[in-house]
PDB file of C-alpha atoms in Angstrom:
ATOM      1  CA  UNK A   6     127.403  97.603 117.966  1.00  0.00           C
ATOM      2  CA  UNK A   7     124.484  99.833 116.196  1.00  0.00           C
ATOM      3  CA  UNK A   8     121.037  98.344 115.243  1.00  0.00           C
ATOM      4  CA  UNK A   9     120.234 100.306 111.642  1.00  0.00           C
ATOM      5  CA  UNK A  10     116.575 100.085 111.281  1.00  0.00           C
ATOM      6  CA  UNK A  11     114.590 100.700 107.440  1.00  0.00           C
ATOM      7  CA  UNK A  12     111.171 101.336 107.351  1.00  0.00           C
ATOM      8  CA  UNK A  13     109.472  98.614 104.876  1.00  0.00           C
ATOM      9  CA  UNK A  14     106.747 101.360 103.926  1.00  0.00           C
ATOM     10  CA  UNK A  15     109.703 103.112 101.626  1.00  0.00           C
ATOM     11  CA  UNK A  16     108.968 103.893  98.678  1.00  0.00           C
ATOM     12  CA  UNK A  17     112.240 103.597  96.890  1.00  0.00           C
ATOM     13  CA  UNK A  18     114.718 100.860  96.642  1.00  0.00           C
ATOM     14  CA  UNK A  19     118.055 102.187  97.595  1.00  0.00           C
ATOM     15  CA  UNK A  20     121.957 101.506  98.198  1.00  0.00           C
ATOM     16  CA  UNK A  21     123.164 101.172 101.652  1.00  0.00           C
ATOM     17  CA  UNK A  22     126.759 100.334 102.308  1.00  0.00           C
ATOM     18  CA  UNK A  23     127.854  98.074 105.172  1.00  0.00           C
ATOM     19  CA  UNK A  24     131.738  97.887 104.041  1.00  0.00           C
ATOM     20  CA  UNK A  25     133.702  98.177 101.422  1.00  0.00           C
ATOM     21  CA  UNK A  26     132.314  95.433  99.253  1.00  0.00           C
ATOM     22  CA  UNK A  27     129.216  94.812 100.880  1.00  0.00           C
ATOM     23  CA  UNK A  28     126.101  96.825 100.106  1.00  0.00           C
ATOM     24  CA  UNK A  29     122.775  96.095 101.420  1.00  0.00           C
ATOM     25  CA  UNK A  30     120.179  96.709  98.185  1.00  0.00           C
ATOM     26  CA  UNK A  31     116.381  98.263  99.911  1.00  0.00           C
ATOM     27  CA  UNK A  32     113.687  96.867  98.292  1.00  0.00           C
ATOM     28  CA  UNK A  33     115.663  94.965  95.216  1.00  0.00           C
ATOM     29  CA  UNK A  34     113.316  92.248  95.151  1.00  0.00           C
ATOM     30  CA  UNK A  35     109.917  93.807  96.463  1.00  0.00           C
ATOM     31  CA  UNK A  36     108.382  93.607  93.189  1.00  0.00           C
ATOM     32  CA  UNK A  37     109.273  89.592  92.374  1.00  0.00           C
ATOM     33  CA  UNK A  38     108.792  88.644  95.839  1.00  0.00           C
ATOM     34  CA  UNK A  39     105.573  87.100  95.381  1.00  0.00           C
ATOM     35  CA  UNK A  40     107.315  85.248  91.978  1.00  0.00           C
ATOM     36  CA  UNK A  41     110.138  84.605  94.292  1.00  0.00           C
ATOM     37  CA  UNK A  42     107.980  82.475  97.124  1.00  0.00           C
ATOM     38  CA  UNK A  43     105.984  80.799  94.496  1.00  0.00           C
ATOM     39  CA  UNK A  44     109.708  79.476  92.965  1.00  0.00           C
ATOM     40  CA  UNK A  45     110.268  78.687  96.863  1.00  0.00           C
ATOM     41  CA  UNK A  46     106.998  76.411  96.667  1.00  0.00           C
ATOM     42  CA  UNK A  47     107.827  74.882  93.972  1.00  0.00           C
ATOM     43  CA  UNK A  48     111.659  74.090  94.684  1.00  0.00           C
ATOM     44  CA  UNK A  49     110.482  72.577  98.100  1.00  0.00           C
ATOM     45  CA  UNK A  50     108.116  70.009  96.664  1.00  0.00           C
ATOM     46  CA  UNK A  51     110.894  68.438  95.212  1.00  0.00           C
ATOM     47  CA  UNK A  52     113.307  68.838  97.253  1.00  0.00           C
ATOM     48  CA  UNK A  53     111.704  68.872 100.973  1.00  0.00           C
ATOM     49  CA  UNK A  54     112.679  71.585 104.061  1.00  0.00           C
ATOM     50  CA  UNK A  55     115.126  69.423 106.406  1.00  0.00           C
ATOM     51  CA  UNK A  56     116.728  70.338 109.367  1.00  0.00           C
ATOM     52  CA  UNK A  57     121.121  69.636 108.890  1.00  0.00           C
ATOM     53  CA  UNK A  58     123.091  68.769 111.732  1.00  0.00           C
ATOM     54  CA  UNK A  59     126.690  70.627 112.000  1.00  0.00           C
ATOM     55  CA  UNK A  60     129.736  67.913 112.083  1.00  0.00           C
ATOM     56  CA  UNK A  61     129.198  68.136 115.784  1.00  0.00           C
ATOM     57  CA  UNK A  62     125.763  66.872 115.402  1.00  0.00           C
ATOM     58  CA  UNK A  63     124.370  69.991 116.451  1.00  0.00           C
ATOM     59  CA  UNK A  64     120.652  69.991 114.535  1.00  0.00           C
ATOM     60  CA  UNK A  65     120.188  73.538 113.464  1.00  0.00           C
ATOM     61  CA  UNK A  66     117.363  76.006 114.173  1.00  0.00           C
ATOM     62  CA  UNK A  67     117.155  76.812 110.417  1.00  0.00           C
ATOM     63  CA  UNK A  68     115.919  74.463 108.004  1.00  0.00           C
ATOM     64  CA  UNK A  69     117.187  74.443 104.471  1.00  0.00           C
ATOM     65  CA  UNK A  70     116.806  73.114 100.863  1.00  0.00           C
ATOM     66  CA  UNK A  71     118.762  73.744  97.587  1.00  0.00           C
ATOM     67  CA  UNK A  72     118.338  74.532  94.009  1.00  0.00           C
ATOM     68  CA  UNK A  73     121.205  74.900  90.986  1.00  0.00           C
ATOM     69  CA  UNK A  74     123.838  72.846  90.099  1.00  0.00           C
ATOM     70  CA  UNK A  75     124.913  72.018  93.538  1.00  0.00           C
ATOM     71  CA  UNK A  76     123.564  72.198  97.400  1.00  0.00           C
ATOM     72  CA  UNK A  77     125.376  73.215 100.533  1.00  0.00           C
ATOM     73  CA  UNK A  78     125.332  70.596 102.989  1.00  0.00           C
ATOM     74  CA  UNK A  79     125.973  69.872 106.153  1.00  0.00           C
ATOM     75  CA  UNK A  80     126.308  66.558 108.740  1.00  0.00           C
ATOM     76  CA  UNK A  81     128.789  64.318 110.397  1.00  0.00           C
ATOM     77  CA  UNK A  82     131.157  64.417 107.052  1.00  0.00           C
ATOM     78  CA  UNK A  83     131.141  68.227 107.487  1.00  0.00           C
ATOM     79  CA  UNK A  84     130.239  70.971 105.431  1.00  0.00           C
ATOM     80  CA  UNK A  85     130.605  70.741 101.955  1.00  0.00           C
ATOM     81  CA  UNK A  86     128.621  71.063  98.427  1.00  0.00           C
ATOM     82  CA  UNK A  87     127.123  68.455  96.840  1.00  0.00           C
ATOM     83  CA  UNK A  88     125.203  67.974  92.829  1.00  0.00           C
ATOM     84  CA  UNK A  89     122.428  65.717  94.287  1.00  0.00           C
ATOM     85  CA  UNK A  90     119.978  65.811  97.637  1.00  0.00           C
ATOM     86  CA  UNK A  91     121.074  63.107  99.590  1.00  0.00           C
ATOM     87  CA  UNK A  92     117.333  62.654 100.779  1.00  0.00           C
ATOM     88  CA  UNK A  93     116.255  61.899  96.900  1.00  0.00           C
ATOM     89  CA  UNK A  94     119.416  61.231  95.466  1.00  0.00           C
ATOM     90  CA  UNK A  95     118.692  63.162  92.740  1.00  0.00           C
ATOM     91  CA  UNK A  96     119.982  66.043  91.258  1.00  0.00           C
ATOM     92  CA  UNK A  97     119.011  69.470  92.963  1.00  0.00           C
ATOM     93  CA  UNK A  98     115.838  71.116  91.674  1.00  0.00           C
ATOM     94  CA  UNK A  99     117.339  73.879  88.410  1.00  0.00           C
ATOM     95  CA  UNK A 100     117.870  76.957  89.717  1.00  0.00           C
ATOM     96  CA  UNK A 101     114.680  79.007  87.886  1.00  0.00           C
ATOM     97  CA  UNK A 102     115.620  81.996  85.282  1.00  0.00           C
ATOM     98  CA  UNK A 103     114.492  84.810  87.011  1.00  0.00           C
ATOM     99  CA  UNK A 104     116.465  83.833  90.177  1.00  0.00           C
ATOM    100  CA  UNK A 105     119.893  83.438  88.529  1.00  0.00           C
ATOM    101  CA  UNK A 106     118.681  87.085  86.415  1.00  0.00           C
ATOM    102  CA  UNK A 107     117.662  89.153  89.538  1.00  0.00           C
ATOM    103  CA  UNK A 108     120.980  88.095  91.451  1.00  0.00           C
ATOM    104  CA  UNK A 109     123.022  88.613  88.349  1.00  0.00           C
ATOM    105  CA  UNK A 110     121.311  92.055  88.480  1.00  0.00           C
ATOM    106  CA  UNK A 111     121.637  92.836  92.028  1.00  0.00           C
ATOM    107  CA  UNK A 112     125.509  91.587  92.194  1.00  0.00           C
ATOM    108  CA  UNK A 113     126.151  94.171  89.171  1.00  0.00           C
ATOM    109  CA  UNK A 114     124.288  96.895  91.155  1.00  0.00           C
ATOM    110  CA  UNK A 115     126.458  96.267  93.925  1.00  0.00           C
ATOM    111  CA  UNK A 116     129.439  96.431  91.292  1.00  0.00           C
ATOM    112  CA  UNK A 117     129.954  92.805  90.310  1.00  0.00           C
ATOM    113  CA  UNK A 118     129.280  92.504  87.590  1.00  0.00           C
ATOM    114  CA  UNK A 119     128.871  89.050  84.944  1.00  0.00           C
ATOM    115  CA  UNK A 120     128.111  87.033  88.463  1.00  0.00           C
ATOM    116  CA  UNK A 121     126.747  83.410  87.526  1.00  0.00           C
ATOM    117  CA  UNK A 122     125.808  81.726  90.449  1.00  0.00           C
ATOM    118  CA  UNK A 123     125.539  77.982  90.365  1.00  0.00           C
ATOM    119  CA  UNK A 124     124.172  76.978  93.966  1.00  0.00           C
ATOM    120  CA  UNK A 125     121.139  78.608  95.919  1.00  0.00           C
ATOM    121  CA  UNK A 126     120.913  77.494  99.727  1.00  0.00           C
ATOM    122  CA  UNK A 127     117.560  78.577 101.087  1.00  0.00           C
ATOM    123  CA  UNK A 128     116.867  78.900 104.417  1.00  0.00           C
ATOM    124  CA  UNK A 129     113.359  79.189 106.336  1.00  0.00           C
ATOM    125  CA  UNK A 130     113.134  80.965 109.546  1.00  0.00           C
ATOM    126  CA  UNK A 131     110.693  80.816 112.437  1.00  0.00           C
ATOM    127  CA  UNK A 132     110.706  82.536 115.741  1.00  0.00           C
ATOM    128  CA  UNK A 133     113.726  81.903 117.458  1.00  0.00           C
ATOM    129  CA  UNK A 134     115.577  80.219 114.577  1.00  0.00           C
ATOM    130  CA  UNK A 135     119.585  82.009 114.220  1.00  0.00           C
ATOM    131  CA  UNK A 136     122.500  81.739 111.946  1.00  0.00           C
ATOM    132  CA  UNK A 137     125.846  81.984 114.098  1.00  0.00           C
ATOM    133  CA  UNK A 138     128.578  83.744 113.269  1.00  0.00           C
ATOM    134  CA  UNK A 139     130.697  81.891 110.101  1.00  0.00           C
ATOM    135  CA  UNK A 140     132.230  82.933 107.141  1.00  0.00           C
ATOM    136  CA  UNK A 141     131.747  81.390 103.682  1.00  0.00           C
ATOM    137  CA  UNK A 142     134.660  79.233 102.639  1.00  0.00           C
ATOM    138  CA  UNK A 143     133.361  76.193 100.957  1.00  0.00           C
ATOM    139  CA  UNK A 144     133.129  77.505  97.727  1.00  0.00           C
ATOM    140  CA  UNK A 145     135.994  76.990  94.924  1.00  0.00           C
ATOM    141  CA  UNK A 146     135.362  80.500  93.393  1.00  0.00           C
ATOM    142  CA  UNK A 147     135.870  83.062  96.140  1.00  0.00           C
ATOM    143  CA  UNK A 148     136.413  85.799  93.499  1.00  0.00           C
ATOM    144  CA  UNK A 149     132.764  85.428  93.038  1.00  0.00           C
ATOM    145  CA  UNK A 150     130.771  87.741  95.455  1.00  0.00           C
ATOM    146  CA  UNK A 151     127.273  86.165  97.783  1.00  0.00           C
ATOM    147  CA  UNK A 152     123.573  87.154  96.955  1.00  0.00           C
ATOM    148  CA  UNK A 153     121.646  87.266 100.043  1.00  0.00           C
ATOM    149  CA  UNK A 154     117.481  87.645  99.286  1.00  0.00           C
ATOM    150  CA  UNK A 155     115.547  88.279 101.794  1.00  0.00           C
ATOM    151  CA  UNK A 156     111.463  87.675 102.228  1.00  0.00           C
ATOM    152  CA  UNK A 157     108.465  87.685 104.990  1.00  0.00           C
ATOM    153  CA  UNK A 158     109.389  88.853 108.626  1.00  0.00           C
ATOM    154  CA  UNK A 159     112.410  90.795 109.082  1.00  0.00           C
ATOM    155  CA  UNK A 160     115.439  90.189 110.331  1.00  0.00           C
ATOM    156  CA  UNK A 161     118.759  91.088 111.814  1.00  0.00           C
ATOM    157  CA  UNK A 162     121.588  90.657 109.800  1.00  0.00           C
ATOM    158  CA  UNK A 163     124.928  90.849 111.942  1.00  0.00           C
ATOM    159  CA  UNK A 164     127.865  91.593 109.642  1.00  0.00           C
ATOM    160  CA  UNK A 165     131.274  91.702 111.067  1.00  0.00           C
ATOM    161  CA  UNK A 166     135.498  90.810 109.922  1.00  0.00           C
ATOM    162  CA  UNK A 167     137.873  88.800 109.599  1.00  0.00           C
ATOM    163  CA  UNK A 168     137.855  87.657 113.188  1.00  0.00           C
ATOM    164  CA  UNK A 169     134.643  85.757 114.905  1.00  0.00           C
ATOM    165  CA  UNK A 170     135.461  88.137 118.097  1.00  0.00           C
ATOM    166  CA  UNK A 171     135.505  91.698 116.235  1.00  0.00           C
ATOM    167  CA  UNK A 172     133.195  94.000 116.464  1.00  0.00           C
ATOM    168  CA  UNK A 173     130.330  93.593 114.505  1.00  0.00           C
ATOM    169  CA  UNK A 174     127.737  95.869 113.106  1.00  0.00           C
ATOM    170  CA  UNK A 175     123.696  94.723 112.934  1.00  0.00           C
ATOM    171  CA  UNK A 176     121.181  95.322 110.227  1.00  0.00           C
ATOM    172  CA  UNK A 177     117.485  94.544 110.354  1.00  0.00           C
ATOM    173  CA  UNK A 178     116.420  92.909 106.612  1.00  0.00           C
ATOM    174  CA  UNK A 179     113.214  93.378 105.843  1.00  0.00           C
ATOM    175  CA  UNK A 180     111.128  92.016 102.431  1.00  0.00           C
ATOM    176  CA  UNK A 181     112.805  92.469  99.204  1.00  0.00           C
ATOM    177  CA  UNK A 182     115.982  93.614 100.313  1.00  0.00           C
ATOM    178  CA  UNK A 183     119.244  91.733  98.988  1.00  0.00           C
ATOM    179  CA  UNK A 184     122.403  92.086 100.539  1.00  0.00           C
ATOM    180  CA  UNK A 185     125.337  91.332  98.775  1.00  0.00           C
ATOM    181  CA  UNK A 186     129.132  91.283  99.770  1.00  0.00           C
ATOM    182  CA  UNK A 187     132.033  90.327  98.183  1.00  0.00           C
ATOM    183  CA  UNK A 188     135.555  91.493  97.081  1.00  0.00           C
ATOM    184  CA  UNK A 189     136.787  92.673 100.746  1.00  0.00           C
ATOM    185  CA  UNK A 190     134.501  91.673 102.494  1.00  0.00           C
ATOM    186  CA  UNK A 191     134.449  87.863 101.040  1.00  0.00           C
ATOM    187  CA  UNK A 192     134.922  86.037 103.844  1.00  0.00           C
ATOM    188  CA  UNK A 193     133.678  88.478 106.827  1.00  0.00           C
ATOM    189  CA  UNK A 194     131.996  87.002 109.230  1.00  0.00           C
ATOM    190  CA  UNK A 195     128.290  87.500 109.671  1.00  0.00           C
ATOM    191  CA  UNK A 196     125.453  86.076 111.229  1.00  0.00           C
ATOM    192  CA  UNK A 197     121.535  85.958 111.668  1.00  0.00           C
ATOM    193  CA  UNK A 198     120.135  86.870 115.390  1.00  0.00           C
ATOM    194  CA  UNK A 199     117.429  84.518 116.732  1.00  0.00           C
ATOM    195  CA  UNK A 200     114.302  85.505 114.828  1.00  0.00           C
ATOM    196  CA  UNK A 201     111.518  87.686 117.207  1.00  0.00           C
ATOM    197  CA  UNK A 202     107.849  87.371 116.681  1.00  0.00           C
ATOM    198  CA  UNK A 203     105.988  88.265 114.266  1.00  0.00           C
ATOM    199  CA  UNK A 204     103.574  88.008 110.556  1.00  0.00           C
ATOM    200  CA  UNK A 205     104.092  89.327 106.852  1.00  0.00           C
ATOM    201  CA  UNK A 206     101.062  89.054 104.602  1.00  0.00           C
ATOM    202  CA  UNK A 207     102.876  86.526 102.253  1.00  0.00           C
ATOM    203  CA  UNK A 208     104.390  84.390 104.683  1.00  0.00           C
ATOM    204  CA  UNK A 209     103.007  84.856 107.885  1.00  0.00           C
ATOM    205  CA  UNK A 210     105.318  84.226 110.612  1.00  0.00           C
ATOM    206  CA  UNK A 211     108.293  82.958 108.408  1.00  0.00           C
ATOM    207  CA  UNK A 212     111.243  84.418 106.587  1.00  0.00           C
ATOM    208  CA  UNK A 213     112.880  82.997 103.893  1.00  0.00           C
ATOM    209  CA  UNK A 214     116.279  83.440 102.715  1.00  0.00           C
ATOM    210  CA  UNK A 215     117.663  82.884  99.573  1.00  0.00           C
ATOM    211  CA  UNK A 216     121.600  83.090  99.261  1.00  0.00           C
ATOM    212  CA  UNK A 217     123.126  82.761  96.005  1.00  0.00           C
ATOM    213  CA  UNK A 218     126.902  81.656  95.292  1.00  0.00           C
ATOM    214  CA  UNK A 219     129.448  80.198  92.832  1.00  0.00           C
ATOM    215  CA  UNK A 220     130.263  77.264  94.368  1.00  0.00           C
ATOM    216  CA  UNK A 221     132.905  75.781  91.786  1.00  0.00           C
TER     217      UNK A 221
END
């Protein structure tokens, strides 16, 4: 395993490959990040943070919301997508404009191009919060690749194969960068370590995800 480390003081957004088909874009979103949270603000009035349980009834560390046409879910039924919030039973908050643009704009930079996601899961972090190990097979469209946004504190993303036990490789995400896989690298596996301490100026001592897909 290798820890790859990026300094957030770069200058430059930049390409760096994980695989073939997955590309981690530096600094994509630095300059709409602010934009990005306020979006997150407004998204989560409507439809509240909550804390999903896996079919096991396992309540996870992360807690999540949606926005688009449809909302990853999670509970005793199992995980699956779904066009209302089953807290509201309304439909999902729209995904806004400039989301759907910049992840149209960062799948084409990572050569996919004419992406059009229709779900957004986003996830809030604290210290000690973790994504395990899965890969991404609820969605209808696998041709289409995943947008992965990432704000606040950093992170390490753990990217791996097609096997939960294979090697894996670790990145550390920091504000504004996007990674995006797809093609290839589809259904790797990949993962979020528990979250350590510490504070961004826009979101203190959170980080929040935003992870775009074509779910049908």
């Amino acid at each position: 395993m290798t820890l790859e480390l990026f300094d957030e003081t770069s200058a430059e957004p930049s390409h760096e490959a994980i695989t073939l088909g997955a590309v981690i874009l530096r600094g994509f979103a630095r300059e709409c990040a602010a934009e990005l949270l306020r979006l997150v603000a407004q998204i989560t009035d409507d439809a509240p943070w909550r804390h999903m349980r896996t079919p096991s009834g396992h309540r996870m560390s992360v807690a999540m919301t949606n926005c688009g046409t449809y909302g990853w879910l999670s509970d005793e039924r199992g995980y699956r997508y779904a066009d209302h919030d089953p807290i509201s039973g309304r439909p999902w908050p729209p995904m806004p404009k400039g989301l759907f643009e910049l992840a149209d704009a960062a799948a084409t930079a990572a050569g996919f191009a004419g992406f059009a996601p229709d779900a957004c899961l986003i996830n809030r972090y604290v210290p000690g919060a973790k994504v395990s190990l899965h890969q991404d097979l609820d969605e209808r469209d696998t041709q289409a690749p995943i947008v992965s946004i990432s704000l606040g504190i950093p992170a390490v993303f753990r990217f791996g194969g097609s096997t939960r036990k294979g090697p894996t490789r670790a990145f550390r995400l920091i504000h504004g960068d996007i990674a995006v896989w797809g093609g290839p690298a589809r259904h790797a596996y990949h993962g979020v370590d528990p979250i350590p301490e510490a504070q961004h100026a826009l979101t203190g001592g959170v980080r929040i995800n935003l992870t775009l897909r074509r779910a049908r």
